[in-house]
Coordinates of C-alpha atoms and ligand atoms in Angstrom, one line a residue:
X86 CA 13.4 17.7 24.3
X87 CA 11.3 17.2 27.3
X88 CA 11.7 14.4 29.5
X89 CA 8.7 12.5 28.1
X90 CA 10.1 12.9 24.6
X91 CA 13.9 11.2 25.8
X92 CA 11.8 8.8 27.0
X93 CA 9.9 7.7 24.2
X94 CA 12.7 8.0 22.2
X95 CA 14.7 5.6 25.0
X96 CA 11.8 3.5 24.4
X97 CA 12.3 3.5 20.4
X98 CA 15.9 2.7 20.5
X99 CA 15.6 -0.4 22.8
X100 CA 12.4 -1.4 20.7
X101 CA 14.3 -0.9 17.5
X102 CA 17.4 -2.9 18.6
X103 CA 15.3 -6.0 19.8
X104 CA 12.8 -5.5 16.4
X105 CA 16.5 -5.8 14.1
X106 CA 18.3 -8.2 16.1
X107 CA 16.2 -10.8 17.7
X108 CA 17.1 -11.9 21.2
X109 CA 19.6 -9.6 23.2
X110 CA 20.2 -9.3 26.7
X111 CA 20.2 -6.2 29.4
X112 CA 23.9 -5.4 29.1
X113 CA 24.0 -5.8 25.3
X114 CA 21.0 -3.3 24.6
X115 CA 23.0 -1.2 27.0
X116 CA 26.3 -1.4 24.6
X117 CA 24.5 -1.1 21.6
X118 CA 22.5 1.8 22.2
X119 CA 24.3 3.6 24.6
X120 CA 22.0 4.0 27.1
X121 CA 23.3 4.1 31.0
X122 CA 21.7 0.4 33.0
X123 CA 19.8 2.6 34.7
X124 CA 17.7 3.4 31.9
X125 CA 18.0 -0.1 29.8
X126 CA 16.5 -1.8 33.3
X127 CA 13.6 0.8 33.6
X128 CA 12.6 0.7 29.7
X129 CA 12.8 -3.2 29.9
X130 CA 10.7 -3.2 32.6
X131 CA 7.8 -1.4 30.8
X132 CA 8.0 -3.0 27.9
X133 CA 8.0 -6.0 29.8
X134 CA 4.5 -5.0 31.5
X135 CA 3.3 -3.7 28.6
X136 CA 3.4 -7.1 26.8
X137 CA 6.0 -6.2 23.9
X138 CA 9.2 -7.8 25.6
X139 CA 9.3 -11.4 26.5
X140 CA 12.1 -12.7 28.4
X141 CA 13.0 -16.4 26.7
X142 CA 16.6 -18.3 27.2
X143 CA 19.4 -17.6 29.0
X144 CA 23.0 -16.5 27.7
X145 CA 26.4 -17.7 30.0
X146 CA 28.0 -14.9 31.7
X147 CA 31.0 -13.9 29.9
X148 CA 34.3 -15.1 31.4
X149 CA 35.5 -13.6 34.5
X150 CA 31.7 -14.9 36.2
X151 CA 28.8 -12.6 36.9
X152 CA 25.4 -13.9 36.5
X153 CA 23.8 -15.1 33.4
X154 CA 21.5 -13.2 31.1
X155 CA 18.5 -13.3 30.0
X156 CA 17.7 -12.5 26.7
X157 CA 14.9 -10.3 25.8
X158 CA 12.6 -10.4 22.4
X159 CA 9.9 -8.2 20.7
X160 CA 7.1 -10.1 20.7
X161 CA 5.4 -8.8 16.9
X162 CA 2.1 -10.1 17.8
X163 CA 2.0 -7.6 20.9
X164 CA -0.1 -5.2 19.0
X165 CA -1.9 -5.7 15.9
X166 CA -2.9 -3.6 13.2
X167 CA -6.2 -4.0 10.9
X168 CA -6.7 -3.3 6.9
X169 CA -9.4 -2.8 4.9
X170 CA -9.9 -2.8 1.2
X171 CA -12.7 -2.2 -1.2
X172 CA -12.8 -5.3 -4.1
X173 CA -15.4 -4.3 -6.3
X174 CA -18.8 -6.2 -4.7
X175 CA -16.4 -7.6 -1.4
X176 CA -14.7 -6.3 1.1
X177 CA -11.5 -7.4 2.4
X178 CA -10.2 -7.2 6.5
X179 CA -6.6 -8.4 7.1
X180 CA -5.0 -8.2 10.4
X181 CA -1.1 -8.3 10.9
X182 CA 1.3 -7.9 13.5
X183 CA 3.8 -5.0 14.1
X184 CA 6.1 -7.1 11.7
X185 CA 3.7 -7.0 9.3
X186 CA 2.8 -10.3 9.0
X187 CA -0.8 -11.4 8.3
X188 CA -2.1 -13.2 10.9
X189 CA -5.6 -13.7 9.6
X190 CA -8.0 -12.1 7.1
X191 CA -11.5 -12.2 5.4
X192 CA -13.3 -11.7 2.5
X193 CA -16.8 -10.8 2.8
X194 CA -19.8 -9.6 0.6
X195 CA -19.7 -5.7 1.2
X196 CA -23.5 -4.4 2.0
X197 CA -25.7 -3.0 -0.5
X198 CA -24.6 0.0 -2.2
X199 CA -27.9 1.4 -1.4
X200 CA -26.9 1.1 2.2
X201 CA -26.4 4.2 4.4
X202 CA -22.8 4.8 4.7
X203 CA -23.1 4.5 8.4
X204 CA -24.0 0.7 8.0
X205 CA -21.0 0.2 5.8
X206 CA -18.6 1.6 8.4
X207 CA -20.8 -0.9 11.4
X208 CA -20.2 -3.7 9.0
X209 CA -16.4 -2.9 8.7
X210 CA -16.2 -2.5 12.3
X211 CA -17.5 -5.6 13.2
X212 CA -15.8 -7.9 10.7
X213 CA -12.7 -6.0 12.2
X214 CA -13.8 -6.9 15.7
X215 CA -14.9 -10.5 14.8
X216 CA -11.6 -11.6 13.2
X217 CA -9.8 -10.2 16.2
X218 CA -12.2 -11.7 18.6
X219 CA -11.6 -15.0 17.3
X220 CA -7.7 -15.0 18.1
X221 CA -7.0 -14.1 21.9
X222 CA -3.4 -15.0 21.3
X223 CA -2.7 -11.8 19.4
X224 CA -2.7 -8.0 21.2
X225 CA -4.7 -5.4 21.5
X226 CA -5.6 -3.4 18.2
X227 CA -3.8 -0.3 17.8
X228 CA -4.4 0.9 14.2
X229 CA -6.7 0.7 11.1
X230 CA -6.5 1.5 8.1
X231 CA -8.6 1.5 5.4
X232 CA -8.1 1.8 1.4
X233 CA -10.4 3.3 -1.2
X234 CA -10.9 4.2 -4.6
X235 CA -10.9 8.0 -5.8
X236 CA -10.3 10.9 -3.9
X237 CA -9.3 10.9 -0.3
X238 CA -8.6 14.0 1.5
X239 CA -5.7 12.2 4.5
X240 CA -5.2 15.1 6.7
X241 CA -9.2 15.5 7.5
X242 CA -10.0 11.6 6.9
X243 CA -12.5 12.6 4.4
X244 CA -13.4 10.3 1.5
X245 CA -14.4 12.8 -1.1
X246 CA -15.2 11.3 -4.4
X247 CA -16.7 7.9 -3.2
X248 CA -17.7 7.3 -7.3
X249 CA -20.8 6.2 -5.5
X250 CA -24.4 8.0 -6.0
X251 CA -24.8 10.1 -3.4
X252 CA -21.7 9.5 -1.7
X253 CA -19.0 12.5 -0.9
X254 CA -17.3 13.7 1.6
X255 CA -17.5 10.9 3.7
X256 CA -16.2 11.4 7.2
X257 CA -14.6 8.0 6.7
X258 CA -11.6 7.8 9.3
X259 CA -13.6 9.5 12.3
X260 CA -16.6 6.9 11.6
X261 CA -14.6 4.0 12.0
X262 CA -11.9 5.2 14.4
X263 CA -15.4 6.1 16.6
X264 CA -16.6 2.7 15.9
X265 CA -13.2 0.5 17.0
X266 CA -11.9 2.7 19.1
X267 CA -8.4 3.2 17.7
X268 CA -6.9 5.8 14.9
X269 CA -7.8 5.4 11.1
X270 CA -6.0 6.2 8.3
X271 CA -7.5 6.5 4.8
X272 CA -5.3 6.1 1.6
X273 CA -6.1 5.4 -1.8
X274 CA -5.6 2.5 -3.5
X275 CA -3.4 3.2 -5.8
X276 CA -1.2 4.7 -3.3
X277 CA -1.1 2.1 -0.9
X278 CA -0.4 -0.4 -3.7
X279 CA 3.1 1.9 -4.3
X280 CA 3.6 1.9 -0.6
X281 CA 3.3 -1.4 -0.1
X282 CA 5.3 -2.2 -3.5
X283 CA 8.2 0.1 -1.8
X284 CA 8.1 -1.5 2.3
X285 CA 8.3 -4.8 0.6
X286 CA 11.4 -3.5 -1.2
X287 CA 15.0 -4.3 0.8
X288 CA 16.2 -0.8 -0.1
X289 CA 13.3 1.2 -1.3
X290 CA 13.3 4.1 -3.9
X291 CA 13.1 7.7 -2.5
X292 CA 11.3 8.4 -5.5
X293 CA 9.1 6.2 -7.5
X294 CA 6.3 5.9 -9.4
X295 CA 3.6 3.3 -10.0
X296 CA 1.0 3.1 -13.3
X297 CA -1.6 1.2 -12.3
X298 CA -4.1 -0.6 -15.0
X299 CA -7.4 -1.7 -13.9
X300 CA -11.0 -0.6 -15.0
X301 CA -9.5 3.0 -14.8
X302 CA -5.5 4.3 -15.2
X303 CA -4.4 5.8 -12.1
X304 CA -0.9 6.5 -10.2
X305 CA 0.9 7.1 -7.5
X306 CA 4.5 9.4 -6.9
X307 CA 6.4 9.6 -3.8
X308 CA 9.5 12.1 -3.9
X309 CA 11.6 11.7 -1.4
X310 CA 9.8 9.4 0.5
X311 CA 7.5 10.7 0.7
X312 CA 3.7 9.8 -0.8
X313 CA 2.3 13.1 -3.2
X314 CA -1.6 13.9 -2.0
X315 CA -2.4 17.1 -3.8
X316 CA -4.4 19.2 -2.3
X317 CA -8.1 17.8 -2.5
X318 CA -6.4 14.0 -2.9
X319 CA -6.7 13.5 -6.1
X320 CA -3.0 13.5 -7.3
X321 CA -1.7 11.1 -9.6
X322 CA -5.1 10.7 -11.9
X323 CA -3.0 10.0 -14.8
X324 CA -5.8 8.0 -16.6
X325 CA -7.6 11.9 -17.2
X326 CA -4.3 13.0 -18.6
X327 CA -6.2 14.0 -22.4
X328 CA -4.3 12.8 -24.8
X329 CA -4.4 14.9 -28.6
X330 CA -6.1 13.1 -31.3
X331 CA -8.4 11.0 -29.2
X332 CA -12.3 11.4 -29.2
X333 CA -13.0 8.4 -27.2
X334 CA -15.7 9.0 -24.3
X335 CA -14.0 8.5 -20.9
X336 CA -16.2 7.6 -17.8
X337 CA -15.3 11.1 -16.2
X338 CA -17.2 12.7 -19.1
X339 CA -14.6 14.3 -20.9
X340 CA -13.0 13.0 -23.9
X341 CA -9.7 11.7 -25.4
X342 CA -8.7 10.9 -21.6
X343 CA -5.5 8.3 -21.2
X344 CA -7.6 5.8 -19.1
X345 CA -10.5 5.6 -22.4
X346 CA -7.9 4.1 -24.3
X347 CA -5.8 1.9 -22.2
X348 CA -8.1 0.8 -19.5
X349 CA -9.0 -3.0 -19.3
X350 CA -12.9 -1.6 -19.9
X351 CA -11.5 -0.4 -22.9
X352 CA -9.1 -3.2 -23.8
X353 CA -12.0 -5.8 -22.8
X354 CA -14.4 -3.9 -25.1
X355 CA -12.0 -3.6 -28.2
X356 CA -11.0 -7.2 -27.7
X357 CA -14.6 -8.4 -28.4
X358 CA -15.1 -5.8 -31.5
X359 CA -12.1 -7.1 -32.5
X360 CA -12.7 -11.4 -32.4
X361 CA -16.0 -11.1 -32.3
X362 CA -15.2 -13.8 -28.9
X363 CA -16.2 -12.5 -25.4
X364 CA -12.7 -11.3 -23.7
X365 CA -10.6 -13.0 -21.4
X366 CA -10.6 -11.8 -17.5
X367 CA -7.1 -10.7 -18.0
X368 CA -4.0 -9.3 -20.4
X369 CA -2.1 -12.4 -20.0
X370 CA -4.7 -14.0 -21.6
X371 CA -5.2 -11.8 -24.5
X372 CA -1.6 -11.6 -25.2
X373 CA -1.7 -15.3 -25.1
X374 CA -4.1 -15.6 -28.1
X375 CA -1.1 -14.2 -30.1
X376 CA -3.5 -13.0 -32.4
X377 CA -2.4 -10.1 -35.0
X378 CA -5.0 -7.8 -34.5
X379 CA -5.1 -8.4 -30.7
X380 CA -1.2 -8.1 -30.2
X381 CA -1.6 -4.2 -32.5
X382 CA -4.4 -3.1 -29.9
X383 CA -2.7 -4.3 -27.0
X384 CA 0.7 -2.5 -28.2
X385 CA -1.5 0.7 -29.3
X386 CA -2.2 0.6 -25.4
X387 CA 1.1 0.0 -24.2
X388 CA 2.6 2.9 -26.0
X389 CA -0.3 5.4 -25.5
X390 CA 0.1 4.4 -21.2
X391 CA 3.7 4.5 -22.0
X392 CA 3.8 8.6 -23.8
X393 CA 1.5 9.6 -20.8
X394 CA 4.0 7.7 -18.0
X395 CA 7.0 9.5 -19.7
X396 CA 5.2 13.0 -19.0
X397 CA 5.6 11.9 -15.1
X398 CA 8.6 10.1 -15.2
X399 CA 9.9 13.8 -16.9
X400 CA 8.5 15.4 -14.2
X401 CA 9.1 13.8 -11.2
X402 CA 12.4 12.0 -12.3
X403 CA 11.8 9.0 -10.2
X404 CA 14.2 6.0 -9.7
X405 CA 11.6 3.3 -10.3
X406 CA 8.2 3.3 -12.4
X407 CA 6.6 0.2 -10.7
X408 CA 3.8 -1.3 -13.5
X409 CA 1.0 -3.5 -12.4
X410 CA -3.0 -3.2 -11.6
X411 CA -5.7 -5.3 -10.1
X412 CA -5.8 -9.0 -11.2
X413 CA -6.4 -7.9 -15.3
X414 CA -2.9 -6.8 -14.7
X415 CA -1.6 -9.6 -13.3
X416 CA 1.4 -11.4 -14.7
X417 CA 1.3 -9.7 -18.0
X418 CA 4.6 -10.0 -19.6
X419 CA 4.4 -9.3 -23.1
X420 CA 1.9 -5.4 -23.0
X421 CA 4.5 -5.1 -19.8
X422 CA 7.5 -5.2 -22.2
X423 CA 6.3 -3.0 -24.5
X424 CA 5.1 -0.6 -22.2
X425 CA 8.7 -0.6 -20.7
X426 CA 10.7 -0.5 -23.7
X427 CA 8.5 2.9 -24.9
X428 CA 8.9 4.4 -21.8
X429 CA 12.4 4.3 -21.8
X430 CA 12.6 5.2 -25.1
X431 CA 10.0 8.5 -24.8
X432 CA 11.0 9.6 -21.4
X433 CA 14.3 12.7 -21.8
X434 CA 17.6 11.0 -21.8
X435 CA 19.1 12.1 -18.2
X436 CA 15.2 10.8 -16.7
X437 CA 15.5 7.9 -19.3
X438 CA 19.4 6.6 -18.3
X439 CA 19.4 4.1 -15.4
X440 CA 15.7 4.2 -14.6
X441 CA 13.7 0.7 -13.3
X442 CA 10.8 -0.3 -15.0
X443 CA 9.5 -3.1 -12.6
X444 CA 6.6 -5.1 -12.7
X445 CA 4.5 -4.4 -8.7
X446 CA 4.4 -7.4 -6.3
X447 CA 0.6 -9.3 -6.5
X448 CA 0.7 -8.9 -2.4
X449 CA 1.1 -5.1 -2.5
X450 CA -1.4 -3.4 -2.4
X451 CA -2.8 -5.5 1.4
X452 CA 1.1 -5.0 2.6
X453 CA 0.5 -1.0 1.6
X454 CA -2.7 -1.0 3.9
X455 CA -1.0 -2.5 6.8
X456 CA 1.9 -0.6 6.4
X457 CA -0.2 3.0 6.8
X458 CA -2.0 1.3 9.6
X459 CA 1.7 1.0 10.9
X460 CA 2.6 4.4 10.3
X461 CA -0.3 5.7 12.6
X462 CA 1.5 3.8 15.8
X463 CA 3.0 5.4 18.5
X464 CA 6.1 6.9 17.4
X465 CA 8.1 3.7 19.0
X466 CA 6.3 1.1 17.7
X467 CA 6.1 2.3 13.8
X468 CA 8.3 1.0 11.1
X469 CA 11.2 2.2 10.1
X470 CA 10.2 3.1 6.7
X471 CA 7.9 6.0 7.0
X472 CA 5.8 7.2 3.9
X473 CA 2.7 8.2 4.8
X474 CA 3.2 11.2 7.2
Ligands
ZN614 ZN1 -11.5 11.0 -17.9

C-alpha cells in the first residue's frame, strides 16, 4: 500500500465510524479504530476543512480530569449526489445526500424526442444545476447518475439501444459528466430498481433477482453482490425469453416472446377484448373487477411470467425474486400471489426450498439511482454496500 492509499483508507475508517455512530470524540475514534492520535488529529483536521466533519457539543472528561471533548459528526449533506430517470414523456432529477436522503427533486416535461441528443443531455444538466442552485445549504455535487431504458454498455458509458429512432450508441455518461462537471454513471432501469430494492434492505441478498412488469418484462440478477451486465448490457431481457406454443407478435419483432403475453400492453389490450370496457391504468384494478374472465387472463399471465422466472431462479439460484414494475404494477396483490405460489411450485426443489418471493419497494427504483451515483464517490465517501462496480 503506498502512503496515499493508508491514507485514504485512514480517512475511510474515521468517516465510517462517524457515518455508523453519530457524534464521537477524538480519543474515541482513536479506540475504536485503532489509529495512533497522531493520525485521528490530522484526518479530523481535513475532514474538518473539507466540510464533512462538524464539531457540535461537548462530552465531560472522564474521571481522573483532562479536558473535555468535543464530539465530531458527519455532516451527510457535505456532498450531494444527483439522479436521473426517464418516465415515459418526463424526466425526473432527485438530489440526495451521502446518506441517501432526498433533499429535493423535480419532475419536468423531457424535450422533444425529435430533439438532438445533445439538447437532452443540456436540459438534464441544467435542471441538475438549477435544483442545486436553488439550495446553498447543501455541498458541492460529486456524482450523477442517470437511469435508462434498454441496453447500456457501463464500462464505456454508452447508451446502446436508446428504443428511440435514430438513437444508439449514445455517449451518454461522458456528455453529461462534460456538461456538470462530475462522474456519470449509467444503469438500466431495471437494475437500479433491484439495486435500490436491495440498499433499502437491512441485510441485503447476495443473490437476488427482480421481475419487473411494465409495458415490457424485464430483469435484473446480482450474484454475489454483485449486478450481472452481460457483455453488450443487455442481460436480464427475460420478457424475449420465447416461450413454446405462443405466436403472439412481440414489439422486438419476433414471436411467442414472454413480455407479448404478460406485459401490461398486453394485459391492457386483452382486458378491453375481453369487457368490451376501456382498461384500468393498473393490475390492482383489474384484479379488483373480480370478474371471471379477467381473473383467468390475469392468472394465464401470472403463471406464464412465473414458468419463465423459474428458468432464472434455476439458474442463478438466488435468495430473493423481488416482483414489482412501474406504477401498473403497483400494489397488486392478488396476480402477485399467483405469480409467487407458481414460481415456487415450478422452480427445482433445492432452488424452490427457502426462497423469498417479495413484492419491490414503490421508492426503489429513485434510491437505486442515488445509490450508483453513490458508488462512483471517492472510495471514502461511498456506501458501504457496494453493487455496482
Ligand atoms: Zn420480444
Amino acid at each position: 500500500m503506498s502512503t496515499a492509499d493508508i491514507r485514504e483508507a485512514n480517512v475511510g475508517a474515521v468517516c465510517r465510524l462517524l457515518r455508523e455512530r453519530g457524534g464521537l470524540t477524538r480519543a474515541e475514534l482513536g479506540r475504536l479504530s485503532g489509529l495512533t492520535r497522531p493520525t485521528i488529529l490530522a484526518v479530523v483536521q481535513q475532514l474538518v476543512a473539507d466540510g464533512l466533519v462538524v464539531e457540535e457539543g461537548q462530552v465531560k472528561a472522564a474521571s481522573g480530569g483532562g479536558r473535555p471533548g468535543s464530539l465530531l459528526h458527519f455532516r451527510s449533506r457535505a456532498r450531494v449526489v444527483a439522479a436521473v430517470r426517464m418516465r415515459g414523456a418526463q424526466f425526473e432529477v432527485t438530489i440526495a445526500d451521502l446518506a441517501g436522503v432526498v433533499l429535493a427533486d423535480s419532475l419536468v416535461p423531457a424535450v422533444a424526442k425529435t430533439a438532438d441528443w445533445t439538447d437532452v443531455v443540456a436540459a438534464f444538466a441544467a435542471q441538475i444545476t438549477g435544483l442545486r442552485a436553488a439550495r446553498p445549504d447543501f455541498g458541492p455535487l460529486a456524482a450523477v447518475a442517470m437511469t435508462l431504458p434498454g441496453s447500456i454498455d457501463r464500462a464505456r458509458g454508452l447508451w446502446t439501444m436508446a428504443r428511440l429512432d435514430d438513437w444508439s450508441d449514445l455517449p451518454a455518461a461522458d456528455a453529461l459528466a462534460a456538461a456538470v462537471g462530475v462522474p456519470v454513471g449509467l444503469v438500466n432501469v431495471v437494475a437500479a430498481t433491484l439495486i435500490g430494492q436491495l440498499a433499502m434492505e437491512p441485510e441485503p441478498a447476495r443473490s437476488a433477482t427482480l421481475v419487473y412488469l411494465g409495458r415490457g418484462v424485464g430483469s435484473a440478477a446480482t450474484v454475489g453482490g454483485r449486478l450481472i451486465d452481460g457483455v453488450t448490457g443487455s442481460a436480464g431481457e427475460l420478457g424475449h425469453c420465447v416461450l413454446p406454443g405462443i405466436d403472439e407478435q412481440c414489439r422486438c419483432g419476433r414471436r411467442g416472446c414472454v413480455e407479448s403475453v404478460t406485459s401490461s400492453l398486453h394485459l391492457s389490450r386483452e382486458f378491453e377484448r375481453i369487457t368490451g370496457r376501456p382498461a384500468p391504468a393498473t393490475l390492482a384494478e383489474m384484479e379488483a373487477t373480480g370478474e371471471k374472465a379477467v381473473l383467468a387472463l390475469l392468472e394465464r399471465a401470472a403463471c406464464r411470467l412465473a414458468l419463465a422466472a423459474s428458468w432464472q431462479v434455476n439458474i442463478i439460484n438466488p435468495a430473493v425474486v423481488y416482483f414489482g414494475g412501474n406504477s401498473f404494477a403497483d400494489r397488486s396483490t392478488w396476480f402477485f400471489e399467483r405469480f409467487a405460489e407458481e414460481l415456487r411450485a415450478l422452480a427445482h426443489g433445492p432452488n424452490s426450498a427457502g426462497l423469498a418471493v417479495r413484492q419491490l419497494s414503490s421508492t426503489s427504483t429513485v434510491r437505486g439511482a442515488i445509490q450508483v451515483a453513490s458508488e462512483m464517490l471517492p472510495a471514502f465517501l461511498r456506501p458501504a454496500l457496494r453493487v455496482v462496480r
